[in-house]
mmCIF file of C-alpha atoms in Angstrom:
data_model
loop_
_atom_site.group_PDB
_atom_site.id
_atom_site.type_symbol
_atom_site.label_atom_id
_atom_site.label_comp_id
_atom_site.label_asym_id
_atom_site.label_seq_id
_atom_site.Cartn_x
_atom_site.Cartn_y
_atom_site.Cartn_z
ATOM 1 C CA MET Z 15 -11.224 1.712 38.499
ATOM 2 C CA GLU Z 16 -9.183 1.704 35.292
ATOM 3 C CA PRO Z 17 -10.386 4.028 32.524
ATOM 4 C CA ARG Z 18 -12.420 2.683 29.650
ATOM 5 C CA GLY Z 19 -10.500 1.671 26.555
ATOM 6 C CA ARG Z 20 -10.685 4.259 23.785
ATOM 7 C CA LEU Z 21 -11.783 2.744 20.466
ATOM 8 C CA VAL Z 22 -11.714 4.180 16.972
ATOM 9 C CA VAL Z 23 -13.866 2.025 14.713
ATOM 10 C CA MET Z 24 -13.376 2.114 10.934
ATOM 11 C CA ILE Z 25 -16.209 1.011 8.651
ATOM 12 C CA SER Z 26 -17.246 1.081 5.011
ATOM 13 C CA GLY Z 27 -20.847 -0.102 5.053
ATOM 14 C CA PHE Z 28 -23.900 -1.086 7.072
ATOM 15 C CA GLY Z 29 -22.158 -1.059 10.421
ATOM 16 C CA SER Z 30 -23.704 -4.089 12.120
ATOM 17 C CA ASN Z 31 -20.317 -4.933 13.631
ATOM 18 C CA LEU Z 32 -20.043 -1.361 14.880
ATOM 19 C CA GLN Z 33 -23.468 -1.768 16.470
ATOM 20 C CA ALA Z 34 -22.299 -4.906 18.257
ATOM 21 C CA ILE Z 35 -19.426 -2.891 19.738
ATOM 22 C CA LEU Z 36 -21.671 0.011 20.736
ATOM 23 C CA ASP Z 37 -24.156 -2.355 22.378
ATOM 24 C CA ALA Z 38 -21.425 -4.192 24.295
ATOM 25 C CA CYS Z 39 -20.004 -0.886 25.575
ATOM 26 C CA ARG Z 40 -23.425 0.410 26.585
ATOM 27 C CA GLU Z 41 -24.384 -2.818 28.350
ATOM 28 C CA GLY Z 42 -21.099 -3.071 30.241
ATOM 29 C CA ARG Z 43 -19.960 -6.254 28.515
ATOM 30 C CA LEU Z 44 -16.959 -4.347 27.164
ATOM 31 C CA TRP Z 45 -15.115 -1.811 29.326
ATOM 32 C CA ALA Z 46 -14.512 0.611 26.481
ATOM 33 C CA GLU Z 47 -15.984 3.534 24.608
ATOM 34 C CA VAL Z 48 -16.079 4.354 20.912
ATOM 35 C CA VAL Z 49 -14.537 7.809 20.551
ATOM 36 C CA LEU Z 50 -14.649 8.054 16.745
ATOM 37 C CA VAL Z 51 -16.165 6.229 13.776
ATOM 38 C CA VAL Z 52 -14.387 6.605 10.440
ATOM 39 C CA SER Z 53 -15.814 5.736 7.030
ATOM 40 C CA ASN Z 54 -14.437 6.016 3.521
ATOM 41 C CA ARG Z 55 -18.028 6.107 2.193
ATOM 42 C CA ARG Z 56 -20.410 8.975 2.829
ATOM 43 C CA ASP Z 57 -23.486 6.726 2.462
ATOM 44 C CA ALA Z 58 -22.286 4.125 4.988
ATOM 45 C CA TYR Z 59 -25.186 3.421 7.338
ATOM 46 C CA GLY Z 60 -22.691 2.908 10.125
ATOM 47 C CA LEU Z 61 -22.233 6.695 10.226
ATOM 48 C CA ILE Z 62 -25.919 7.014 11.106
ATOM 49 C CA ARG Z 63 -25.532 4.384 13.832
ATOM 50 C CA ALA Z 64 -22.618 6.350 15.267
ATOM 51 C CA ALA Z 65 -24.477 9.652 15.163
ATOM 52 C CA ARG Z 66 -27.470 8.114 16.944
ATOM 53 C CA ALA Z 67 -25.114 6.898 19.675
ATOM 54 C CA GLY Z 68 -23.584 10.370 20.025
ATOM 55 C CA VAL Z 69 -20.203 9.274 18.650
ATOM 56 C CA PRO Z 70 -18.165 11.692 16.493
ATOM 57 C CA THR Z 71 -17.742 10.617 12.873
ATOM 58 C CA LEU Z 72 -15.190 11.228 10.153
ATOM 59 C CA TYR Z 73 -15.841 10.775 6.436
ATOM 60 C CA PHE Z 74 -12.457 10.350 4.793
ATOM 61 C CA PRO Z 75 -12.617 9.241 1.131
ATOM 62 C CA LEU Z 76 -9.762 8.007 -1.004
ATOM 63 C CA ARG Z 77 -11.068 9.409 -4.296
ATOM 64 C CA PRO Z 78 -9.777 12.992 -3.856
ATOM 65 C CA TYR Z 79 -6.290 11.601 -3.381
ATOM 66 C CA ARG Z 80 -6.530 9.561 -6.557
ATOM 67 C CA GLU Z 81 -7.882 12.528 -8.483
ATOM 68 C CA ARG Z 82 -4.861 14.573 -7.405
ATOM 69 C CA GLY Z 83 -2.477 11.781 -8.382
ATOM 70 C CA LEU Z 84 -1.475 11.085 -4.781
ATOM 71 C CA ASP Z 85 -0.685 7.566 -3.638
ATOM 72 C CA ARG Z 86 -2.056 5.483 -0.790
ATOM 73 C CA ILE Z 87 0.872 6.456 1.399
ATOM 74 C CA ALA Z 88 -0.284 10.079 1.406
ATOM 75 C CA TYR Z 89 -3.844 8.980 2.181
ATOM 76 C CA ASP Z 90 -2.770 6.713 5.028
ATOM 77 C CA GLN Z 91 -0.513 9.387 6.529
ATOM 78 C CA ASP Z 92 -3.295 11.963 6.505
ATOM 79 C CA LEU Z 93 -5.795 9.445 7.855
ATOM 80 C CA ALA Z 94 -3.464 8.684 10.760
ATOM 81 C CA ASP Z 95 -3.106 12.419 11.387
ATOM 82 C CA GLN Z 96 -6.898 12.728 11.640
ATOM 83 C CA ILE Z 97 -7.228 9.808 14.065
ATOM 84 C CA ALA Z 98 -4.239 10.464 16.350
ATOM 85 C CA PRO Z 99 -5.832 13.373 18.313
ATOM 86 C CA TYR Z 100 -8.514 10.951 19.572
ATOM 87 C CA ARG Z 101 -5.782 9.015 21.433
ATOM 88 C CA PRO Z 102 -7.106 5.548 20.577
ATOM 89 C CA ASP Z 103 -6.070 2.560 22.624
ATOM 90 C CA LEU Z 104 -7.293 0.401 19.756
ATOM 91 C CA ILE Z 105 -8.280 0.989 16.155
ATOM 92 C CA VAL Z 106 -10.850 -1.596 15.098
ATOM 93 C CA LEU Z 107 -11.399 -2.370 11.414
ATOM 94 C CA ALA Z 108 -15.003 -3.551 11.335
ATOM 95 C CA GLY Z 109 -15.824 -3.786 7.665
ATOM 96 C CA TRP Z 110 -13.190 -1.262 6.518
ATOM 97 C CA MET Z 111 -12.537 -2.021 2.854
ATOM 98 C CA HIS Z 112 -9.128 -0.395 2.307
ATOM 99 C CA ILE Z 113 -5.807 -2.109 2.917
ATOM 100 C CA LEU Z 114 -3.752 -0.011 5.331
ATOM 101 C CA SER Z 115 -0.062 0.458 4.634
ATOM 102 C CA SER Z 116 2.830 0.746 7.046
ATOM 103 C CA ALA Z 117 2.442 4.526 6.775
ATOM 104 C CA PHE Z 118 -0.684 4.110 8.904
ATOM 105 C CA LEU Z 119 0.152 1.010 10.931
ATOM 106 C CA ASP Z 120 3.504 2.337 12.147
ATOM 107 C CA ARG Z 121 1.708 5.257 13.802
ATOM 108 C CA PHE Z 122 -0.269 2.842 15.999
ATOM 109 C CA PRO Z 123 1.997 -0.174 16.562
ATOM 110 C CA GLY Z 124 0.179 -3.160 18.035
ATOM 111 C CA ARG Z 125 -3.068 -1.195 18.245
ATOM 112 C CA VAL Z 126 -4.873 -1.999 14.976
ATOM 113 C CA ILE Z 127 -7.095 -5.081 14.810
ATOM 114 C CA ASN Z 128 -9.364 -6.424 12.097
ATOM 115 C CA LEU Z 129 -12.421 -8.638 11.855
ATOM 116 C CA HIS Z 130 -12.223 -11.005 8.883
ATOM 117 C CA PRO Z 131 -14.927 -13.533 7.870
ATOM 118 C CA ALA Z 132 -12.618 -16.475 7.335
ATOM 119 C CA LEU Z 133 -10.291 -18.686 9.350
ATOM 120 C CA PRO Z 134 -6.509 -18.088 9.397
ATOM 121 C CA GLY Z 135 -4.912 -18.762 6.047
ATOM 122 C CA MET Z 136 -8.240 -19.098 4.212
ATOM 123 C CA PHE Z 137 -9.895 -16.637 1.828
ATOM 124 C CA PRO Z 138 -7.920 -13.456 2.521
ATOM 125 C CA GLY Z 139 -9.239 -10.243 1.033
ATOM 126 C CA ARG Z 140 -12.674 -9.408 -0.289
ATOM 127 C CA ASP Z 141 -15.802 -11.566 -0.631
ATOM 128 C CA ALA Z 142 -14.551 -14.181 1.819
ATOM 129 C CA ILE Z 143 -18.071 -15.341 2.770
ATOM 130 C CA ARG Z 144 -19.144 -15.907 -0.829
ATOM 131 C CA ARG Z 145 -15.847 -17.587 -1.695
ATOM 132 C CA ALA Z 146 -16.190 -19.938 1.278
ATOM 133 C CA PHE Z 147 -19.767 -20.799 0.311
ATOM 134 C CA GLU Z 148 -18.711 -21.583 -3.253
ATOM 135 C CA ALA Z 149 -15.793 -23.687 -2.015
ATOM 136 C CA TYR Z 150 -18.195 -25.704 0.156
ATOM 137 C CA ARG Z 151 -20.447 -26.288 -2.831
ATOM 138 C CA ARG Z 152 -17.440 -27.629 -4.732
ATOM 139 C CA GLY Z 153 -16.651 -29.998 -1.848
ATOM 140 C CA GLU Z 154 -13.377 -28.277 -0.983
ATOM 141 C CA ILE Z 155 -14.211 -27.356 2.629
ATOM 142 C CA SER Z 156 -16.656 -28.565 5.286
ATOM 143 C CA CYS Z 157 -16.792 -25.394 7.402
ATOM 144 C CA SER Z 158 -15.562 -21.828 7.459
ATOM 145 C CA GLY Z 159 -15.331 -19.257 10.204
ATOM 146 C CA CYS Z 160 -14.148 -15.833 11.232
ATOM 147 C CA MET Z 161 -11.316 -14.283 13.198
ATOM 148 C CA VAL Z 162 -10.115 -11.123 14.875
ATOM 149 C CA HIS Z 163 -6.438 -10.499 14.241
ATOM 150 C CA TYR Z 164 -3.776 -7.827 14.491
ATOM 151 C CA VAL Z 165 -3.298 -5.949 11.246
ATOM 152 C CA THR Z 166 -0.004 -6.242 9.384
ATOM 153 C CA PRO Z 167 0.933 -5.096 5.865
ATOM 154 C CA GLU Z 168 0.177 -8.647 4.662
ATOM 155 C CA VAL Z 169 -3.568 -8.940 4.060
ATOM 156 C CA ASP Z 170 -5.511 -10.834 6.759
ATOM 157 C CA ALA Z 171 -2.385 -12.570 8.002
ATOM 158 C CA GLY Z 172 -1.573 -10.963 11.360
ATOM 159 C CA PRO Z 173 -1.501 -12.765 14.732
ATOM 160 C CA VAL Z 174 -4.955 -14.046 15.697
ATOM 161 C CA LEU Z 175 -6.680 -12.868 18.879
ATOM 162 C CA VAL Z 176 -9.790 -15.053 18.636
ATOM 163 C CA GLN Z 177 -11.469 -17.213 16.013
ATOM 164 C CA ALA Z 178 -14.660 -19.226 15.626
ATOM 165 C CA GLU Z 179 -15.751 -21.951 13.232
ATOM 166 C CA VAL Z 180 -19.012 -21.487 11.342
ATOM 167 C CA PRO Z 181 -20.453 -24.674 9.803
ATOM 168 C CA LEU Z 182 -21.968 -24.995 6.369
ATOM 169 C CA TYR Z 183 -24.945 -27.269 5.678
ATOM 170 C CA PRO Z 184 -26.270 -28.870 2.488
ATOM 171 C CA GLU Z 185 -29.526 -26.904 2.725
ATOM 172 C CA ASP Z 186 -27.734 -23.590 3.157
ATOM 173 C CA THR Z 187 -28.262 -20.627 0.920
ATOM 174 C CA LEU Z 188 -25.604 -17.956 0.813
ATOM 175 C CA GLU Z 189 -27.935 -15.717 2.819
ATOM 176 C CA ARG Z 190 -28.385 -18.298 5.615
ATOM 177 C CA PHE Z 191 -24.680 -18.940 5.843
ATOM 178 C CA GLU Z 192 -23.957 -15.221 5.837
ATOM 179 C CA ALA Z 193 -26.425 -14.656 8.701
ATOM 180 C CA ARG Z 194 -24.686 -17.308 10.844
ATOM 181 C CA MET Z 195 -21.330 -15.790 9.983
ATOM 182 C CA HIS Z 196 -22.474 -12.361 11.125
ATOM 183 C CA GLU Z 197 -23.709 -13.781 14.439
ATOM 184 C CA ALA Z 198 -20.291 -15.282 15.053
ATOM 185 C CA GLU Z 199 -18.538 -12.088 13.950
ATOM 186 C CA HIS Z 200 -20.430 -9.958 16.440
ATOM 187 C CA ARG Z 201 -19.552 -12.348 19.252
ATOM 188 C CA ILE Z 202 -15.848 -12.707 18.567
ATOM 189 C CA LEU Z 203 -15.333 -9.042 17.712
ATOM 190 C CA VAL Z 204 -16.285 -8.006 21.240
ATOM 191 C CA GLU Z 205 -14.106 -10.758 22.689
ATOM 192 C CA GLY Z 206 -11.193 -9.818 20.441
ATOM 193 C CA ILE Z 207 -11.364 -6.183 21.537
ATOM 194 C CA ARG Z 208 -11.476 -7.254 25.171
ATOM 195 C CA ARG Z 209 -8.393 -9.447 24.768
ATOM 196 C CA ALA Z 210 -6.467 -6.776 22.879
ATOM 197 C CA LEU Z 211 -7.227 -4.197 25.567
ATOM 198 C CA GLU Z 212 -6.139 -6.635 28.275
ATOM 199 C CA ARG Z 213 -2.836 -7.176 26.495
ATOM 200 C CA LEU Z 214 -2.242 -3.438 26.257
ATOM 201 C CA ARG Z 215 -3.029 -2.946 29.939
ATOM 202 C CA SER Z 216 -0.714 -5.760 30.942
ATOM 203 C CA CYS Z 217 2.141 -3.965 29.167
ATOM 204 C CA GLU Z 218 1.554 -0.643 30.903
ATOM 205 C CA PRO Z 219 4.200 0.401 33.462
#
């Protein structure tokens, strides 16, 4: 039997997407294991989720770099140095709130994927769920969605692995829409990881 895929998951907050990955690995729906969880925030609840699952964690903040006058390139290089010893097959950005530069991405070519709560070409960057909800209220869109894509230096614009539409309804509140979005995110994130791992295995000699 082929070995489990080695995942490094990067988070910045509550970690519900991380939990979806951990659950899928534990239940056998995803032939992989999370070998490290990285956060740029010490108070990220996802670090607690990781610790409860017995997964090593790394708190790696940007602020000390800024205070020393160092740029994002230095941060990304050091972050890559910290992750590399874990030999990840995939690095999964699951709520990671920093843009990664080529200094990081070039260390793991074709191995960094991201979950983004919008469809391709729509609402790149932060607050995508709120921006989609407001656009619906203005009559500019009829639905939104989410996607898992490969990470490139251009924000939320890399090749898409999987996507799903999430409808909006007249009676929606932002909270209701956000809850449906998260349900779809958890589903496609597991599928996106599975597809990315399959592609890597198909390229192995």
